[in-house]
PDB file of C-alpha atoms in Angstrom:
ATOM      1  CA  MET A   1     177.266  52.492 123.770  1.00 95.00           C
ATOM      2  CA  ASP A   2     175.383  51.966 120.613  1.00 98.00           C
ATOM      3  CA  TYR A   3     177.798  52.511 116.889  1.00 98.00           C
ATOM      4  CA  ILE A   4     176.834  52.972 113.461  1.00 98.00           C
ATOM      5  CA  ILE A   5     179.185  52.038 110.804  1.00 98.00           C
ATOM      6  CA  ILE A   6     178.819  53.959 107.322  1.00 98.00           C
ATOM      7  CA  VAL A   7     180.264  52.203 104.873  1.00 98.00           C
ATOM      8  CA  ALA A   8     180.634  54.346 101.533  1.00 95.00           C
ATOM      9  CA  GLY A   9     183.260  52.390  98.902  1.00 75.00           C
ATOM     10  CA  GLY A  10     181.931  53.082  95.915  1.00 57.00           C
ATOM     11  CA  LYS A  11     183.119  54.731  92.926  1.00 56.00           C
ATOM     12  CA  GLY A  12     181.288  56.279  91.492  1.00 47.00           C
ATOM     13  CA  LEU A  13     181.532  54.331  88.169  1.00 46.00           C
ATOM     14  CA  ARG A  14     177.665  54.305  87.851  1.00 48.00           C
ATOM     15  CA  MET A  15     177.794  57.900  87.428  1.00 53.00           C
ATOM     16  CA  GLY A  16     180.226  57.492  84.326  1.00 52.00           C
ATOM     17  CA  GLY A  17     182.358  60.341  86.544  1.00 59.00           C
ATOM     18  CA  ASP A  18     185.450  61.095  88.483  1.00 72.00           C
ATOM     19  CA  ILE A  19     183.877  62.259  91.743  1.00 83.00           C
ATOM     20  CA  PRO A  20     182.879  59.591  93.481  1.00 88.00           C
ATOM     21  CA  LYS A  21     179.419  58.846  93.788  1.00 90.00           C
ATOM     22  CA  GLN A  22     179.205  59.399  97.938  1.00 94.00           C
ATOM     23  CA  PHE A  23     180.961  63.498  97.701  1.00 95.00           C
ATOM     24  CA  MET A  24     178.592  64.084  94.636  1.00 93.00           C
ATOM     25  CA  GLU A  25     176.739  67.743  96.137  1.00 94.00           C
ATOM     26  CA  ILE A  26     173.232  67.682  96.047  1.00 95.00           C
ATOM     27  CA  GLY A  27     171.350  70.419  97.697  1.00 95.00           C
ATOM     28  CA  GLY A  28     174.582  71.790  97.879  1.00 95.00           C
ATOM     29  CA  GLU A  29     175.993  69.423 100.204  1.00 96.00           C
ATOM     30  CA  PRO A  30     178.175  66.268  99.418  1.00 97.00           C
ATOM     31  CA  VAL A  31     175.709  63.308  99.899  1.00 97.00           C
ATOM     32  CA  LEU A  32     178.448  61.328 102.549  1.00 98.00           C
ATOM     33  CA  MET A  33     177.477  65.008 104.532  1.00 98.00           C
ATOM     34  CA  ARG A  34     173.949  64.581 104.397  1.00 98.00           C
ATOM     35  CA  THR A  35     174.004  60.610 105.511  1.00 98.00           C
ATOM     36  CA  LEU A  36     176.295  61.715 108.318  1.00 98.00           C
ATOM     37  CA  LYS A  37     173.743  64.352 109.846  1.00 98.00           C
ATOM     38  CA  ARG A  38     170.677  61.793 109.849  1.00 98.00           C
ATOM     39  CA  PHE A  39     172.519  59.492 112.461  1.00 98.00           C
ATOM     40  CA  ARG A  40     173.499  62.561 114.329  1.00 98.00           C
ATOM     41  CA  GLU A  41     169.861  64.268 114.371  1.00 98.00           C
ATOM     42  CA  TYR A  42     168.683  60.635 115.686  1.00 98.00           C
ATOM     43  CA  SER A  43     171.089  60.738 118.199  1.00 98.00           C
ATOM     44  CA  GLU A  44     174.047  63.302 119.823  1.00 97.00           C
ATOM     45  CA  LYS A  45     175.799  60.372 121.612  1.00 97.00           C
ATOM     46  CA  LEU A  46     175.593  57.803 118.900  1.00 98.00           C
ATOM     47  CA  ASN A  47     179.304  56.803 117.744  1.00 98.00           C
ATOM     48  CA  ILE A  48     179.672  57.045 113.975  1.00 98.00           C
ATOM     49  CA  ILE A  49     182.378  55.321 112.015  1.00 98.00           C
ATOM     50  CA  LEU A  50     182.970  56.176 108.495  1.00 98.00           C
ATOM     51  CA  VAL A  51     184.407  53.665 106.469  1.00 98.00           C
ATOM     52  CA  LEU A  52     186.095  54.730 103.670  1.00 97.00           C
ATOM     53  CA  PRO A  53     188.485  53.968 100.625  1.00 95.00           C
ATOM     54  CA  HIS A  54     192.467  54.915 101.964  1.00 94.00           C
ATOM     55  CA  ASP A  55     193.343  57.435  98.799  1.00 93.00           C
ATOM     56  CA  GLN A  56     189.837  59.471  98.947  1.00 94.00           C
ATOM     57  CA  GLN A  57     190.350  60.168 102.554  1.00 95.00           C
ATOM     58  CA  ASP A  58     192.704  63.347 102.637  1.00 95.00           C
ATOM     59  CA  TYR A  59     189.568  64.180  99.813  1.00 95.00           C
ATOM     60  CA  TRP A  60     187.135  64.109 102.318  1.00 96.00           C
ATOM     61  CA  LYS A  61     189.219  65.965 105.086  1.00 97.00           C
ATOM     62  CA  GLN A  62     189.436  68.733 102.230  1.00 97.00           C
ATOM     63  CA  LEU A  63     185.650  68.570 102.352  1.00 97.00           C
ATOM     64  CA  CYS A  64     184.966  68.675 105.580  1.00 98.00           C
ATOM     65  CA  GLU A  65     187.250  72.210 105.580  1.00 98.00           C
ATOM     66  CA  GLN A  66     185.259  73.404 103.012  1.00 97.00           C
ATOM     67  CA  TYR A  67     181.574  72.934 104.444  1.00 98.00           C
ATOM     68  CA  HIS A  68     182.941  73.366 107.777  1.00 98.00           C
ATOM     69  CA  PHE A  69     181.796  70.307 108.360  1.00 98.00           C
ATOM     70  CA  ASP A  70     181.316  69.299 112.061  1.00 96.00           C
ATOM     71  CA  VAL A  71     179.952  66.234 112.906  1.00 98.00           C
ATOM     72  CA  VAL A  72     182.386  64.545 115.165  1.00 98.00           C
ATOM     73  CA  HIS A  73     182.926  60.864 113.316  1.00 98.00           C
ATOM     74  CA  GLN A  74     186.504  58.375 113.351  1.00 98.00           C
ATOM     75  CA  VAL A  75     187.492  57.197 109.680  1.00 98.00           C
ATOM     76  CA  VAL A  76     188.695  54.007 108.995  1.00 97.00           C
ATOM     77  CA  ASP A  77     190.084  52.431 105.892  1.00 96.00           C
ATOM     78  CA  GLY A  78     187.913  50.561 103.635  1.00 94.00           C
ATOM     79  CA  GLY A  79     188.453  47.049 102.513  1.00 93.00           C
ATOM     80  CA  ASP A  80     188.121  45.094  99.284  1.00 91.00           C
ATOM     81  CA  SER A  81     184.642  44.241  99.515  1.00 92.00           C
ATOM     82  CA  ARG A  82     182.032  45.282 101.203  1.00 93.00           C
ATOM     83  CA  PHE A  83     181.853  42.405 103.762  1.00 95.00           C
ATOM     84  CA  ALA A  84     185.682  43.441 104.725  1.00 95.00           C
ATOM     85  CA  SER A  85     184.739  47.107 104.550  1.00 96.00           C
ATOM     86  CA  SER A  86     181.818  46.345 107.323  1.00 97.00           C
ATOM     87  CA  LYS A  87     184.078  44.227 109.341  1.00 97.00           C
ATOM     88  CA  ASN A  88     186.834  46.995 109.504  1.00 96.00           C
ATOM     89  CA  GLY A  89     183.957  49.381 110.589  1.00 97.00           C
ATOM     90  CA  LEU A  90     183.455  46.690 113.238  1.00 98.00           C
ATOM     91  CA  ASN A  91     186.985  46.169 114.500  1.00 97.00           C
ATOM     92  CA  ALA A  92     187.419  49.862 115.666  1.00 98.00           C
ATOM     93  CA  ILE A  93     184.122  49.335 117.764  1.00 98.00           C
ATOM     94  CA  PRO A  94     186.200  47.079 121.217  1.00 97.00           C
ATOM     95  CA  ASP A  95     185.393  44.155 121.986  1.00 95.00           C
ATOM     96  CA  ASP A  96     183.836  43.799 125.020  1.00 95.00           C
ATOM     97  CA  GLU A  97     181.405  47.309 124.231  1.00 96.00           C
ATOM     98  CA  GLU A  98     177.687  46.007 124.944  1.00 97.00           C
ATOM     99  CA  GLY A  99     174.762  48.141 122.527  1.00 98.00           C
ATOM    100  CA  VAL A 100     173.977  48.471 119.292  1.00 98.00           C
ATOM    101  CA  VAL A 101     175.644  48.261 115.637  1.00 98.00           C
ATOM    102  CA  GLY A 102     174.202  50.063 112.591  1.00 98.00           C
ATOM    103  CA  ILE A 103     175.733  49.421 109.451  1.00 98.00           C
ATOM    104  CA  HIS A 104     174.584  51.714 106.876  1.00 98.00           C
ATOM    105  CA  ASP A 105     175.113  52.403 103.066  1.00 98.00           C
ATOM    106  CA  GLY A 106     177.252  55.483 102.897  1.00 97.00           C
ATOM    107  CA  VAL A 107     175.159  56.824  99.531  1.00 97.00           C
ATOM    108  CA  ARG A 108     171.522  56.982 101.523  1.00 98.00           C
ATOM    109  CA  PRO A 109     170.794  60.222 102.735  1.00 98.00           C
ATOM    110  CA  PHE A 110     167.139  60.047 103.328  1.00 98.00           C
ATOM    111  CA  VAL A 111     166.436  57.446 105.831  1.00 98.00           C
ATOM    112  CA  SER A 112     163.993  58.917 108.319  1.00 98.00           C
ATOM    113  CA  VAL A 113     164.793  59.343 111.748  1.00 98.00           C
ATOM    114  CA  ASP A 114     162.053  56.627 113.140  1.00 98.00           C
ATOM    115  CA  VAL A 115     162.623  54.760 110.539  1.00 98.00           C
ATOM    116  CA  ILE A 116     166.732  54.707 112.033  1.00 98.00           C
ATOM    117  CA  GLU A 117     164.937  54.658 116.038  1.00 98.00           C
ATOM    118  CA  ARG A 118     162.524  51.688 114.790  1.00 98.00           C
ATOM    119  CA  CYS A 119     166.240  49.502 113.826  1.00 98.00           C
ATOM    120  CA  TYR A 120     167.599  50.407 117.005  1.00 98.00           C
ATOM    121  CA  GLU A 121     164.832  49.727 119.341  1.00 98.00           C
ATOM    122  CA  MET A 122     163.934  46.227 117.708  1.00 98.00           C
ATOM    123  CA  ALA A 123     167.735  45.020 117.261  1.00 98.00           C
ATOM    124  CA  ARG A 124     167.731  46.203 121.791  1.00 98.00           C
ATOM    125  CA  GLU A 125     164.894  43.615 121.888  1.00 97.00           C
ATOM    126  CA  GLU A 126     165.696  41.129 119.502  1.00 97.00           C
ATOM    127  CA  TYR A 127     169.861  41.370 118.638  1.00 98.00           C
ATOM    128  CA  ALA A 128     169.454  41.749 114.841  1.00 98.00           C
ATOM    129  CA  CYS A 129     166.805  44.031 112.069  1.00 98.00           C
ATOM    130  CA  ILE A 130     166.468  45.152 109.068  1.00 98.00           C
ATOM    131  CA  PRO A 131     164.091  48.022 107.734  1.00 98.00           C
ATOM    132  CA  VAL A 132     161.875  46.540 104.611  1.00 98.00           C
ATOM    133  CA  LEU A 133     159.563  48.162 102.328  1.00 98.00           C
ATOM    134  CA  PRO A 134     156.866  45.691 100.456  1.00 97.00           C
ATOM    135  CA  VAL A 135     157.745  45.321  96.669  1.00 96.00           C
ATOM    136  CA  THR A 136     155.215  46.792  94.529  1.00 95.00           C
ATOM    137  CA  ASP A 137     156.194  46.081  90.744  1.00 95.00           C
ATOM    138  CA  THR A 138     155.345  43.117  89.422  1.00 95.00           C
ATOM    139  CA  LEU A 139     159.034  40.406  89.949  1.00 95.00           C
ATOM    140  CA  ARG A 140     159.295  38.497  87.544  1.00 94.00           C
ATOM    141  CA  TYR A 141     161.683  34.833  88.252  1.00 93.00           C
ATOM    142  CA  VAL A 142     164.377  34.581  85.149  1.00 94.00           C
ATOM    143  CA  ASP A 143     166.571  30.608  85.671  1.00 92.00           C
ATOM    144  CA  ALA A 144     170.562  30.185  83.589  1.00 89.00           C
ATOM    145  CA  HIS A 145     169.109  29.331  80.335  1.00 91.00           C
ATOM    146  CA  GLY A 146     166.898  32.495  79.682  1.00 89.00           C
ATOM    147  CA  SER A 147     162.872  31.753  80.249  1.00 91.00           C
ATOM    148  CA  GLY A 148     161.328  33.057  83.307  1.00 92.00           C
ATOM    149  CA  LYS A 149     157.687  33.130  85.640  1.00 95.00           C
ATOM    150  CA  ASN A 150     155.962  35.416  87.194  1.00 96.00           C
ATOM    151  CA  VAL A 151     156.499  35.738  91.183  1.00 94.00           C
ATOM    152  CA  LEU A 152     153.990  36.482  94.137  1.00 95.00           C
ATOM    153  CA  ARG A 153     155.274  40.063  94.777  1.00 94.00           C
ATOM    154  CA  SER A 154     154.002  39.155  98.322  1.00 94.00           C
ATOM    155  CA  ASP A 155     156.071  37.200  98.886  1.00 95.00           C
ATOM    156  CA  TYR A 156     159.387  39.637  98.734  1.00 96.00           C
ATOM    157  CA  ARG A 157     160.369  42.798 100.199  1.00 97.00           C
ATOM    158  CA  ILE A 158     163.189  45.478  99.316  1.00 97.00           C
ATOM    159  CA  VAL A 159     165.584  45.948 101.631  1.00 98.00           C
ATOM    160  CA  GLN A 160     166.972  48.253 103.259  1.00 98.00           C
ATOM    161  CA  THR A 161     169.991  49.896 105.883  1.00 98.00           C
ATOM    162  CA  PRO A 162     170.880  51.007 108.550  1.00 98.00           C
ATOM    163  CA  GLN A 163     170.901  47.024 109.679  1.00 98.00           C
ATOM    164  CA  THR A 164     171.124  47.162 112.901  1.00 98.00           C
ATOM    165  CA  PHE A 165     172.530  44.222 115.163  1.00 98.00           C
ATOM    166  CA  ASP A 166     173.637  43.426 119.118  1.00 98.00           C
ATOM    167  CA  ILE A 167     177.728  43.837 118.859  1.00 98.00           C
ATOM    168  CA  ALA A 168     178.750  40.564 120.656  1.00 98.00           C
ATOM    169  CA  LEU A 169     176.565  39.371 117.912  1.00 98.00           C
ATOM    170  CA  LEU A 170     177.871  41.214 115.057  1.00 98.00           C
ATOM    171  CA  LYS A 171     181.286  40.382 115.805  1.00 98.00           C
ATOM    172  CA  GLN A 172     181.070  36.954 116.486  1.00 97.00           C
ATOM    173  CA  ALA A 173     179.454  36.490 112.636  1.00 97.00           C
ATOM    174  CA  PHE A 174     182.334  38.551 110.727  1.00 97.00           C
ATOM    175  CA  ASN A 175     184.418  36.339 112.541  1.00 95.00           C
ATOM    176  CA  ARG A 176     184.433  34.030 109.752  1.00 92.00           C
ATOM    177  CA  PRO A 177     185.719  33.404 106.331  1.00 92.00           C
ATOM    178  CA  TYR A 178     183.174  34.801 103.164  1.00 93.00           C
ATOM    179  CA  GLN A 179     180.779  33.682 101.351  1.00 92.00           C
ATOM    180  CA  GLU A 180     179.736  34.173  98.127  1.00 91.00           C
ATOM    181  CA  ASN A 181     175.947  34.047 100.038  1.00 91.00           C
ATOM    182  CA  PHE A 182     176.487  36.830 101.701  1.00 95.00           C
ATOM    183  CA  THR A 183     174.484  39.579  99.768  1.00 93.00           C
ATOM    184  CA  ASP A 184     174.708  42.069 102.707  1.00 96.00           C
ATOM    185  CA  ASP A 185     175.132  42.244 106.723  1.00 97.00           C
ATOM    186  CA  ALA A 186     172.350  40.338 107.669  1.00 98.00           C
ATOM    187  CA  SER A 187     172.776  37.840 106.165  1.00 97.00           C
ATOM    188  CA  VAL A 188     176.002  36.887 107.746  1.00 97.00           C
ATOM    189  CA  VAL A 189     174.167  37.180 110.629  1.00 98.00           C
ATOM    190  CA  GLU A 190     172.142  34.658 109.314  1.00 97.00           C
ATOM    191  CA  ALA A 191     174.689  32.326 108.679  1.00 96.00           C
ATOM    192  CA  LEU A 192     175.209  31.704 112.436  1.00 94.00           C
ATOM    193  CA  GLY A 193     171.365  29.828 112.298  1.00 94.00           C
ATOM    194  CA  CYS A 194     169.835  33.515 113.838  1.00 95.00           C
ATOM    195  CA  GLN A 195     166.634  35.419 112.750  1.00 97.00           C
ATOM    196  CA  VAL A 196     166.333  38.802 111.792  1.00 98.00           C
ATOM    197  CA  GLN A 197     163.389  40.580 112.793  1.00 98.00           C
ATOM    198  CA  MET A 198     161.683  43.232 110.220  1.00 98.00           C
ATOM    199  CA  VAL A 199     160.893  46.876 110.732  1.00 98.00           C
ATOM    200  CA  GLU A 200     158.824  49.095 108.202  1.00 98.00           C
ATOM    201  CA  GLY A 201     161.322  51.488 105.920  1.00 98.00           C
ATOM    202  CA  ASN A 202     160.941  54.739 104.257  1.00 98.00           C
ATOM    203  CA  ARG A 203     160.733  54.846 100.728  1.00 97.00           C
ATOM    204  CA  GLU A 204     162.485  58.221 100.663  1.00 97.00           C
ATOM    205  CA  ASN A 205     164.852  56.127 102.052  1.00 98.00           C
ATOM    206  CA  ILE A 206     166.970  55.550  97.896  1.00 97.00           C
ATOM    207  CA  LYS A 207     170.223  54.012  97.750  1.00 96.00           C
ATOM    208  CA  ILE A 208     171.735  56.951  95.016  1.00 95.00           C
ATOM    209  CA  THR A 209     174.039  54.908  92.276  1.00 90.00           C
ATOM    210  CA  THR A 210     172.674  56.808  89.130  1.00 90.00           C
ATOM    211  CA  PRO A 211     172.573  59.947  87.435  1.00 90.00           C
ATOM    212  CA  PHE A 212     168.897  59.749  87.744  1.00 94.00           C
ATOM    213  CA  ASP A 213     169.051  59.176  91.420  1.00 95.00           C
ATOM    214  CA  LEU A 214     170.434  62.463  92.006  1.00 93.00           C
ATOM    215  CA  ILE A 215     167.873  63.820  90.099  1.00 94.00           C
ATOM    216  CA  VAL A 216     164.882  61.686  92.348  1.00 96.00           C
ATOM    217  CA  ALA A 217     167.114  63.625  95.397  1.00 96.00           C
ATOM    218  CA  GLU A 218     166.773  67.378  94.511  1.00 95.00           C
ATOM    219  CA  GLY A 219     163.708  66.719  94.331  1.00 96.00           C
ATOM    220  CA  LEU A 220     163.385  64.802  97.963  1.00 96.00           C
ATOM    221  CA  ILE A 221     165.378  67.634  98.678  1.00 95.00           C
ATOM    222  CA  LYS A 222     163.454  70.046  97.332  1.00 92.00           C
ATOM    223  CA  SER A 223     159.883  68.565  98.517  1.00 91.00           C
ATOM    224  CA  SER A 224     161.300  68.521 101.815  1.00 85.00           C
ATOM    225  CA  LYS A 225     161.760  72.787 102.404  1.00 73.00           C
TER     226      LYS A 225
END
């Protein structure tokens, strides 16, 4: 049985408003609802686990009623960090469950169904997978003293979500204390010595974190109609 853990713990501080970014409206609908609907488009059988801060859950219920949102999902409490939130979502899956679990940013509503499918299929074959894109801008490394140099962009990739894993493997990986080098869920798995495979992501799969991102999101919605 397959799962998706959608982590939505942001408070929207970079938006400069009181409404957390995952609840902001784009195209007449909250961001988070669009994200959940995209995964339901991928599969009617996918188990959706939504990780939300406890103090935001009543507001989410109100929004679901207001927008008549009927995508079936389970809500669990968020943690003090991304690592803790992912672990809380993972703990909601039975320990003896077999299949693939994905972890996705709640504020990435434009991931394509094709990318989701590629991630799950690759994880089914190779146990761990992330979607990536090539870097198109020039990259510059800056050291602790402020000096720097350009680096080859061909050596780097932009990492997106969902990041997908064999359920048993991910549970094993998260059964360890947090470390500073855990920059995402894949890095937790890599700490076990496991190889993480890459598949092609999609450019539209932006993470909505700034007011500019909201403008881009509205443009993406209009262009898709």
